[in-house]
């Protein structure tokens, strides 16, 4: 699984004939209804088709074959309108070849279709064949396929349980990506981390599967530098500050940041954007053994700051701290870290809305706009500087946790900022990486959040030559 791209059926070439699907907004229904033949109009009326969101009508031809599909979009300018609604279609339609006949936003609908076609099939056969979509005329089908394939790759990584996806398999996935795009990659693993990446070493020390720092570089050396960093915790037991079972159940997804960073890098490299891309993934398993790091330990980080361990379950910020210190040293124009970092961000914003942090208001607006453009939304939380005092330690430069229950996502973000002090264009993303229930284009299970947003932003800033 980790050494080849996953199979997500791509769009069929534009112009291939397929059963027409009309994506019908509420106010467009009368026009489309008027274009149906009498029997189809009667049938649509008989089943009460009214272009409600997600409503479907399979219209037969006189000979009983499937002639045409109507799919309701509801009011497309309503506040609750789901832009990925067309992602429901692959689950509703019988196998076959389909083509959008009327679509206001064909590229987005085609992407939603592909995102909704994803299935995690590593451990059992995937079930019936999926319906296929013909690329709508005029869209960049290669780009749509590229985005969907990268998301599928990331979802596969998140969905793969930790017994089959440890730090070495995260490395293998990064190596496969590097090979596919002609990137160079270096990896520092195990005992060799102790000197230069002491926090990565400490967090990964308890596991029989050695930790590593994965460092991938791609693109011309003189292009603008963009660095992506992803939290790659293959499994988070909490360490000696062990999680209760309910809190541990989903922790195979604690490499969701790494999956998102890999997916964003896959998109950017595949599109040939004009940038010098660096991808850093600290990959560890936060396990428990006699080698485990402990509450009260003090560790001198790569950046030189000493960190007192207040809680071994706040491991993500530790491994990211060393990776961010490395990233900070070559002064990237943009530094984006992706992490399933805090339960607090989920309490604040729920599973579907990743939190982002940046000091730059203008950049924050651009970041949010890219999220809207890509139907990959985020919400800004403040880097409220006075809360940094909550991370005070009596013996070290800082503690890895605040003693109290307040502002957990913000204190985590402030902790990270200490390790990339000279990079102004830094965005920290605190994401969930999981769909607790299925929504159109977002099957239940592992999710790649914010990669499409970041790709949209990079594409706009550093277009391919
Ligand atoms: N991986 C978790 C954060 C997490 C938990 C994300 C649940 C999404 C869902 C992280 O390593 C963690 O354990 N964070 C702790 C920090 C605390 C000890 C300060 C948390 O959020 O409870
Ligand atoms: Mn943890
Ligand atoms: Zn974690």
CSV table of C-alpha atoms in Angstrom, one decimal, residues 4 7-8 54 58 94 99 104 109 116 136 226 235 240 243 264 269 289 353 410-411 449 454:
chain,number,residue,atom,x,y,z
A,4,UNK,CA,2.3,2.6,-4.8
A,7,UNK,CA,-6.2,3.2,-6.9
A,8,UNK,CA,-8.9,5.7,-7.2
A,54,UNK,CA,-29.1,15.2,-2.4
A,58,UNK,CA,-33.2,7.8,-12.0
A,94,UNK,CA,-25.4,1.8,-10.3
A,99,UNK,CA,-21.4,12.6,-17.6
A,104,UNK,CA,-22.8,25.3,-12.5
A,109,UNK,CA,-18.7,18.6,-8.7
A,116,UNK,CA,-16.9,10.4,-2.7
A,136,UNK,CA,-16.7,17.7,-17.8
A,226,UNK,CA,8.0,26.7,1.1
A,235,UNK,CA,0.1,5.8,17.4
A,240,UNK,CA,3.4,7.2,30.6
A,243,UNK,CA,-4.8,7.9,27.7
A,264,UNK,CA,-0.3,18.8,-0.2
A,269,UNK,CA,4.9,18.6,-7.0
A,289,UNK,CA,8.2,0.9,28.0
A,353,UNK,CA,-13.2,22.8,11.0
A,410,UNK,CA,-3.7,28.3,21.8
A,411,UNK,CA,-1.0,27.4,24.3
A,449,UNK,CA,-7.9,18.2,5.9
A,454,UNK,CA,-2.8,24.7,1.0
